[in-house]
Amino acid sequence: MTTTLKSPAPVLETAPTQAGDAATRPLTVALAGNPNAGKTSLFNALTGLRQKVANYPGVTVERKDGHWQLAPDLPDAQLIDLPGLYSLDANSIDEQIARDVITGRLTSVPKPDCIIAVVDATNLERNLYLATQLLETGRPLVVALTMIDLAERHKLEIDAARLSDALGVPVVPVVAKLRQGLDALAAAVLRAAESAPPVAGWRLSAEAERELEALAALDAPVNGDGITPTVAATTDAATTDVATDASARRYGALVELYAEELPEEAGHQAAVASARARLAEGNPRWWQEPLLARYNWIEGVARRTVRDHKPGRTRRTDRIDRFVTHRFFGPLILFALMLLILQTIFSWAQLPMDVIDGGFGRLGELVRATLAPGLLTDLLVDGVIAGVGGVLVFLPQILLLFFFISLLEDSGYMARAAFLMDRLMRGVGLHGKAFMPLLSSFACAIPGIMATRTIENPKDRLATILIAPFMSCSARLPVYTLMIAAFFSRQEKLLGVLSVGVVIIMAMYLLGIVVAVAVAWVLKHTILKSPPPPLVLELPPYRMPNPVNVLQTIRSRSWMFVRRAGTVILAISILLWALVTFPRVNAATGDADGGAAAATANATGSAPDERATTAGRDETVQPAAGASNVAEAVDGDAGEQIRQSYAGRLGHLIEPAIAPLGFDWKMGIGLVASFAARETLVSTLSIVYNVGEDATEESNSLIEAVRNARRADGSPAWTPLVAVSMMVFFVLACQCMSTIAIVRRETNSWRWPLFMVSYMLLLAYVASFITYQGGRLLGFS
């Protein structure tokens, strides 16, 4: 049966608030809607690449703004993508921010000139609840009806014109990925911004309405004669402003009357308490009246506007969920999917990684051949290019990781994964909502920790924050990849399909999960003891991922990685280069020499023995005869340079503590640097081995340098067992200053971040110790 979607009814024109106001200043438009209602797809379609992501002042709630061209001859509107919310009855920080932006309470954000309510056509009744509350605020409102294509496939017919009449606001059907209805939406927003505010179509009982009127009058403005102005008493130019103020006062009174707590204003507390007492005399369940009134009205609207041509059918989503959310098959499917993603990431990323690695290598050779030998050349080659290039080489893996995460989110599978993990979460005392923040932490712990704002219970939220860094984030991936490429890439595939590297990566991911579960159980049964509330989770219908959403996610997240490499990693790389370069070592005596003669010799590329010593990389100009002896001398001088440097001294200082883990002093330099950011281990080792005795022509890449590194006694510095010990340490240690800063902001205390760093470092040390010493007892090397 062919279904049709009727066009919305024309909007009733009213007197504009200020003639031509929209043409003289940019409008501010807020995009509000339920999670999974298509809000992000619509935002991306309206703004394209003209968007930015930041935080609201004072909190870590993500703020996404964009520029939206409403008309060619008008300035671009500021479009604000609010956090997803089901109602304005705020329980979490996200919902509080969204409500405050909508009502104009957040002074850092302009009060919206118009609100777009994003309503899912396949779940009209549930989505209309938020729309009814937005109507009550008195702000100009336009309804964007999304998921129209899905509704048609489900044989749902929605009369948009009749829905518009019922709501009293424009209703515009849109299909974001096909860009259908976007021009009509822009025109509706322009009209709504200059029209009279909408009025909610439902009303409470006569007694409740009288109480609301009396409470609203407490904040009503008065003129010089002591009379409250009304719409009838105003001019056309001020009609809308007065009506908007009246609607806002009524909404404020409604919130105060039916909130759990009394209002903060002393003058309102007595009035609200008296009003509640009078309502309770006539109706013991008076507090349920707004909820019931809204849903009764919504049910009536849905009956008049929605026709289901196939009632009682089994939808495709339900058929798929019989297997995907099955008690036995569901977890197996989830595990297999994660394994497939990891295998694909490693397989597809290898070629572009080799290209990037070779490109940075050739760039370093070009710079060294172009510039004269000296400190500047060494800074650029061994500090900047080697440090930043050693991290950017893993960009293909980061891109693929976020590609698959975006596919899972946009298809609707992520919610199923949370549902499957709820039993495990509750088994250790965590809230079921903890799964989504923990899953986000596999990409980066920072957004994962920020996502805990959806958890209402403070103890559940704190427990989730404290274990989120155990999830193997994308910053650990370069470390895992380096260790696997150096020691496990030549192993035969298991069962002829899975590479050993993928199995090791999966083991590292599972180790972090197991330890996180164990720590959560301990926390929830000791210092954070509290019963977890039941999980209420929406399972959105399965749908094809929107390519625009996927590309936007990849673009924004990969740019964050590149920006981090160009700022934090660059700064640390330059600092580390300086630490391994100074103080300069006198080639003749082997002593640290900070004198002017040594500095001059190195800067000019000349030395008394016709040898130019640069930042740990000696370039001989002696004859070819005896070149091997010269090379040995060069390597010895270079090794002495790093041993006498500030970084070398620091590595030697901590070497006794890390030696039981299988680490030497050079690895110690990398461990210290990685506490700023985990991925800096790669750039640190690039710098250390480029300036050490292992930097020969035969080991021109970091992987070869790691394989050929030697200790003082000539034994290999790195072995497969040392590599596994290093990976275990990185799984469990909290090595990210940004994560620590976010935990400090989220908990508003230094106590919890310091506690988190301390216990995670202790766990990492013990686990790495057991791994290395246990492996040696078992005969591994």
PDB file of N, CA and C in Angstrom, residues 213-270:
ATOM      1  N   GLU A 213      -2.023  30.735  37.864  1.00  0.00           N
ATOM      2  CA  GLU A 213      -2.225  32.157  37.549  1.00  0.00           C
ATOM      3  C   GLU A 213      -1.770  33.038  38.696  1.00  0.00           C
ATOM      4  N   ALA A 214      -2.071  32.596  39.923  1.00  0.00           N
ATOM      5  CA  ALA A 214      -1.665  33.389  41.086  1.00  0.00           C
ATOM      6  C   ALA A 214      -0.145  33.392  41.249  1.00  0.00           C
ATOM      7  N   LEU A 215       0.500  32.246  41.033  1.00  0.00           N
ATOM      8  CA  LEU A 215       1.952  32.190  41.163  1.00  0.00           C
ATOM      9  C   LEU A 215       2.637  32.985  40.051  1.00  0.00           C
ATOM     10  N   ALA A 216       2.089  32.923  38.841  1.00  0.00           N
ATOM     11  CA  ALA A 216       2.671  33.675  37.729  1.00  0.00           C
ATOM     12  C   ALA A 216       2.577  35.172  37.965  1.00  0.00           C
ATOM     13  N   ALA A 217       1.525  35.601  38.660  1.00  0.00           N
ATOM     14  CA  ALA A 217       1.334  37.025  38.917  1.00  0.00           C
ATOM     15  C   ALA A 217       2.388  37.589  39.861  1.00  0.00           C
ATOM     16  N   LEU A 218       3.072  36.724  40.627  1.00  0.00           N
ATOM     17  CA  LEU A 218       4.099  37.203  41.546  1.00  0.00           C
ATOM     18  C   LEU A 218       5.258  37.867  40.806  1.00  0.00           C
ATOM     19  N   ASP A 219       5.528  37.408  39.576  1.00  0.00           N
ATOM     20  CA  ASP A 219       6.634  37.964  38.795  1.00  0.00           C
ATOM     21  C   ASP A 219       6.159  38.860  37.666  1.00  0.00           C
ATOM     22  N   ALA A 220       4.865  39.165  37.620  1.00  0.00           N
ATOM     23  CA  ALA A 220       4.333  39.971  36.519  1.00  0.00           C
ATOM     24  C   ALA A 220       4.800  41.415  36.640  1.00  0.00           C
ATOM     25  N   PRO A 221       5.236  42.034  35.540  1.00  0.00           N
ATOM     26  CA  PRO A 221       5.638  43.442  35.577  1.00  0.00           C
ATOM     27  C   PRO A 221       4.413  44.347  35.695  1.00  0.00           C
ATOM     28  N   VAL A 222       4.605  45.512  36.213  1.00  0.00           N
ATOM     29  CA  VAL A 222       3.509  46.477  36.331  1.00  0.00           C
ATOM     30  C   VAL A 222       3.945  47.786  35.690  1.00  0.00           C
ATOM     31  N   ASN A 223       2.962  48.560  35.183  1.00  0.00           N
ATOM     32  CA  ASN A 223       3.288  49.848  34.580  1.00  0.00           C
ATOM     33  C   ASN A 223       3.237  50.951  35.638  1.00  0.00           C
ATOM     34  N   GLY A 224       3.301  52.165  35.200  1.00  0.00           N
ATOM     35  CA  GLY A 224       3.336  53.276  36.146  1.00  0.00           C
ATOM     36  C   GLY A 224       2.086  53.396  36.987  1.00  0.00           C
ATOM     37  N   ASP A 225       0.954  52.858  36.509  1.00  0.00           N
ATOM     38  CA  ASP A 225      -0.286  52.921  37.264  1.00  0.00           C
ATOM     39  C   ASP A 225      -0.482  51.713  38.156  1.00  0.00           C
ATOM     40  N   GLY A 226       0.566  50.819  38.226  1.00  0.00           N
ATOM     41  CA  GLY A 226       0.430  49.628  39.051  1.00  0.00           C
ATOM     42  C   GLY A 226      -0.418  48.556  38.414  1.00  0.00           C
ATOM     43  N   ILE A 227      -0.594  48.602  37.084  1.00  0.00           N
ATOM     44  CA  ILE A 227      -1.443  47.632  36.376  1.00  0.00           C
ATOM     45  C   ILE A 227      -0.557  46.731  35.531  1.00  0.00           C
ATOM     46  N   THR A 228      -0.822  45.426  35.591  1.00  0.00           N
ATOM     47  CA  THR A 228      -0.096  44.475  34.758  1.00  0.00           C
ATOM     48  C   THR A 228      -0.578  44.584  33.324  1.00  0.00           C
ATOM     49  N   PRO A 229       0.295  44.846  32.368  1.00  0.00           N
ATOM     50  CA  PRO A 229      -0.131  44.961  30.972  1.00  0.00           C
ATOM     51  C   PRO A 229      -0.603  43.619  30.437  1.00  0.00           C
ATOM     52  N   THR A 230      -1.617  43.649  29.584  1.00  0.00           N
ATOM     53  CA  THR A 230      -2.136  42.442  28.941  1.00  0.00           C
ATOM     54  C   THR A 230      -1.936  42.565  27.449  1.00  0.00           C
ATOM     55  N   VAL A 231      -2.140  41.450  26.750  1.00  0.00           N
ATOM     56  CA  VAL A 231      -1.957  41.455  25.303  1.00  0.00           C
ATOM     57  C   VAL A 231      -2.905  42.434  24.639  1.00  0.00           C
ATOM     58  N   ALA A 232      -4.159  42.498  25.129  1.00  0.00           N
ATOM     59  CA  ALA A 232      -5.152  43.381  24.523  1.00  0.00           C
ATOM     60  C   ALA A 232      -4.806  44.844  24.699  1.00  0.00           C
ATOM     61  N   ALA A 233      -4.051  45.149  25.755  1.00  0.00           N
ATOM     62  CA  ALA A 233      -3.753  46.550  26.063  1.00  0.00           C
ATOM     63  C   ALA A 233      -2.465  47.031  25.408  1.00  0.00           C
ATOM     64  N   THR A 234      -1.836  46.206  24.630  1.00  0.00           N
ATOM     65  CA  THR A 234      -0.558  46.588  24.040  1.00  0.00           C
ATOM     66  C   THR A 234      -0.713  46.872  22.563  1.00  0.00           C
ATOM     67  N   THR A 235       0.302  47.508  22.028  1.00  0.00           N
ATOM     68  CA  THR A 235       0.318  47.765  20.588  1.00  0.00           C
ATOM     69  C   THR A 235       0.753  46.499  19.865  1.00  0.00           C
ATOM     70  N   ASP A 236       0.585  46.511  18.542  1.00  0.00           N
ATOM     71  CA  ASP A 236       0.972  45.333  17.766  1.00  0.00           C
ATOM     72  C   ASP A 236       2.459  45.031  17.924  1.00  0.00           C
ATOM     73  N   ALA A 237       3.263  46.081  17.995  1.00  0.00           N
ATOM     74  CA  ALA A 237       4.713  45.863  18.072  1.00  0.00           C
ATOM     75  C   ALA A 237       5.126  45.159  19.345  1.00  0.00           C
ATOM     76  N   ALA A 238       4.340  45.307  20.418  1.00  0.00           N
ATOM     77  CA  ALA A 238       4.701  44.691  21.701  1.00  0.00           C
ATOM     78  C   ALA A 238       3.839  43.490  22.042  1.00  0.00           C
ATOM     79  N   THR A 239       2.924  43.123  21.162  1.00  0.00           N
ATOM     80  CA  THR A 239       2.013  42.016  21.464  1.00  0.00           C
ATOM     81  C   THR A 239       2.764  40.731  21.759  1.00  0.00           C
ATOM     82  N   THR A 240       3.709  40.404  20.887  1.00  0.00           N
ATOM     83  CA  THR A 240       4.415  39.141  21.035  1.00  0.00           C
ATOM     84  C   THR A 240       5.267  39.128  22.283  1.00  0.00           C
ATOM     85  N   ASP A 241       5.915  40.263  22.603  1.00  0.00           N
ATOM     86  CA  ASP A 241       6.763  40.303  23.791  1.00  0.00           C
ATOM     87  C   ASP A 241       5.948  40.052  25.054  1.00  0.00           C
ATOM     88  N   VAL A 242       4.778  40.667  25.151  1.00  0.00           N
ATOM     89  CA  VAL A 242       3.941  40.482  26.346  1.00  0.00           C
ATOM     90  C   VAL A 242       3.457  39.037  26.426  1.00  0.00           C
ATOM     91  N   ALA A 243       3.033  38.497  25.274  1.00  0.00           N
ATOM     92  CA  ALA A 243       2.555  37.120  25.278  1.00  0.00           C
ATOM     93  C   ALA A 243       3.669  36.156  25.660  1.00  0.00           C
ATOM     94  N   THR A 244       4.876  36.431  25.161  1.00  0.00           N
ATOM     95  CA  THR A 244       6.003  35.571  25.499  1.00  0.00           C
ATOM     96  C   THR A 244       6.298  35.631  26.987  1.00  0.00           C
ATOM     97  N   ASP A 245       6.277  36.835  27.559  1.00  0.00           N
ATOM     98  CA  ASP A 245       6.519  36.975  28.992  1.00  0.00           C
ATOM     99  C   ASP A 245       5.458  36.245  29.801  1.00  0.00           C
ATOM    100  N   ALA A 246       4.210  36.329  29.369  1.00  0.00           N
ATOM    101  CA  ALA A 246       3.138  35.645  30.079  1.00  0.00           C
ATOM    102  C   ALA A 246       3.320  34.131  30.034  1.00  0.00           C
ATOM    103  N   SER A 247       3.706  33.608  28.866  1.00  0.00           N
ATOM    104  CA  SER A 247       3.935  32.169  28.745  1.00  0.00           C
ATOM    105  C   SER A 247       5.119  31.736  29.607  1.00  0.00           C
ATOM    106  N   ALA A 248       6.178  32.564  29.605  1.00  0.00           N
ATOM    107  CA  ALA A 248       7.343  32.226  30.413  1.00  0.00           C
ATOM    108  C   ALA A 248       7.012  32.235  31.893  1.00  0.00           C
ATOM    109  N   ARG A 249       6.198  33.200  32.334  1.00  0.00           N
ATOM    110  CA  ARG A 249       5.813  33.241  33.743  1.00  0.00           C
ATOM    111  C   ARG A 249       4.962  32.030  34.110  1.00  0.00           C
ATOM    112  N   ARG A 250       4.058  31.642  33.205  1.00  0.00           N
ATOM    113  CA  ARG A 250       3.226  30.474  33.496  1.00  0.00           C
ATOM    114  C   ARG A 250       4.085  29.216  33.574  1.00  0.00           C
ATOM    115  N   TYR A 251       5.054  29.101  32.669  1.00  0.00           N
ATOM    116  CA  TYR A 251       5.927  27.925  32.699  1.00  0.00           C
ATOM    117  C   TYR A 251       6.762  27.913  33.985  1.00  0.00           C
ATOM    118  N   GLY A 252       7.270  29.093  34.379  1.00  0.00           N
ATOM    119  CA  GLY A 252       8.018  29.164  35.631  1.00  0.00           C
ATOM    120  C   GLY A 252       7.173  28.765  36.829  1.00  0.00           C
ATOM    121  N   ALA A 253       5.922  29.214  36.845  1.00  0.00           N
ATOM    122  CA  ALA A 253       5.020  28.840  37.940  1.00  0.00           C
ATOM    123  C   ALA A 253       4.745  27.339  37.919  1.00  0.00           C
ATOM    124  N   LEU A 254       4.601  26.771  36.727  1.00  0.00           N
ATOM    125  CA  LEU A 254       4.350  25.336  36.602  1.00  0.00           C
ATOM    126  C   LEU A 254       5.530  24.530  37.152  1.00  0.00           C
ATOM    127  N   VAL A 255       6.739  24.957  36.835  1.00  0.00           N
ATOM    128  CA  VAL A 255       7.933  24.267  37.323  1.00  0.00           C
ATOM    129  C   VAL A 255       8.021  24.367  38.840  1.00  0.00           C
ATOM    130  N   GLU A 256       7.774  25.555  39.387  1.00  0.00           N
ATOM    131  CA  GLU A 256       7.862  25.731  40.835  1.00  0.00           C
ATOM    132  C   GLU A 256       6.801  24.908  41.567  1.00  0.00           C
ATOM    133  N   LEU A 257       5.605  24.888  41.028  1.00  0.00           N
ATOM    134  CA  LEU A 257       4.502  24.223  41.716  1.00  0.00           C
ATOM    135  C   LEU A 257       4.692  22.717  41.769  1.00  0.00           C
ATOM    136  N   TYR A 258       5.213  22.127  40.689  1.00  0.00           N
ATOM    137  CA  TYR A 258       5.293  20.670  40.604  1.00  0.00           C
ATOM    138  C   TYR A 258       6.712  20.124  40.739  1.00  0.00           C
ATOM    139  N   ALA A 259       7.656  20.960  41.140  1.00  0.00           N
ATOM    140  CA  ALA A 259       9.013  20.481  41.389  1.00  0.00           C
ATOM    141  C   ALA A 259       9.072  19.735  42.714  1.00  0.00           C
ATOM    142  N   GLU A 260      10.124  18.913  42.875  1.00  0.00           N
ATOM    143  CA  GLU A 260      10.250  18.156  44.124  1.00  0.00           C
ATOM    144  C   GLU A 260      10.574  19.064  45.301  1.00  0.00           C
ATOM    145  N   GLU A 261      11.353  20.093  45.079  1.00  0.00           N
ATOM    146  CA  GLU A 261      11.764  21.001  46.146  1.00  0.00           C
ATOM    147  C   GLU A 261      11.024  22.332  46.024  1.00  0.00           C
ATOM    148  N   LEU A 262      10.995  23.068  47.132  1.00  0.00           N
ATOM    149  CA  LEU A 262      10.433  24.409  47.109  1.00  0.00           C
ATOM    150  C   LEU A 262      11.383  25.354  46.393  1.00  0.00           C
ATOM    151  N   PRO A 263      10.887  26.424  45.796  1.00  0.00           N
ATOM    152  CA  PRO A 263      11.772  27.366  45.089  1.00  0.00           C
ATOM    153  C   PRO A 263      12.722  28.053  46.047  1.00  0.00           C
ATOM    154  N   GLU A 264      13.840  28.551  45.493  1.00  0.00           N
ATOM    155  CA  GLU A 264      14.842  29.212  46.315  1.00  0.00           C
ATOM    156  C   GLU A 264      14.408  30.595  46.761  1.00  0.00           C
ATOM    157  N   GLU A 265      13.612  31.290  45.927  1.00  0.00           N
ATOM    158  CA  GLU A 265      13.171  32.640  46.293  1.00  0.00           C
ATOM    159  C   GLU A 265      12.301  32.584  47.551  1.00  0.00           C
ATOM    160  N   ALA A 266      12.696  33.371  48.543  1.00  0.00           N
ATOM    161  CA  ALA A 266      11.963  33.359  49.811  1.00  0.00           C
ATOM    162  C   ALA A 266      10.517  33.808  49.632  1.00  0.00           C
ATOM    163  N   GLY A 267      10.285  34.769  48.725  1.00  0.00           N
ATOM    164  CA  GLY A 267       8.930  35.268  48.525  1.00  0.00           C
ATOM    165  C   GLY A 267       8.015  34.265  47.859  1.00  0.00           C
ATOM    166  N   HIS A 268       8.583  33.263  47.170  1.00  0.00           N
ATOM    167  CA  HIS A 268       7.771  32.268  46.475  1.00  0.00           C
ATOM    168  C   HIS A 268       7.513  31.028  47.310  1.00  0.00           C
ATOM    169  N   GLN A 269       8.374  30.765  48.298  1.00  0.00           N
ATOM    170  CA  GLN A 269       8.268  29.519  49.040  1.00  0.00           C
ATOM    171  C   GLN A 269       6.923  29.378  49.742  1.00  0.00           C
ATOM    172  N   ALA A 270       6.507  30.427  50.438  1.00  0.00           N
ATOM    173  CA  ALA A 270       5.239  30.348  51.171  1.00  0.00           C
ATOM    174  C   ALA A 270       4.061  30.210  50.211  1.00  0.00           C
TER     175      ALA A 270
END
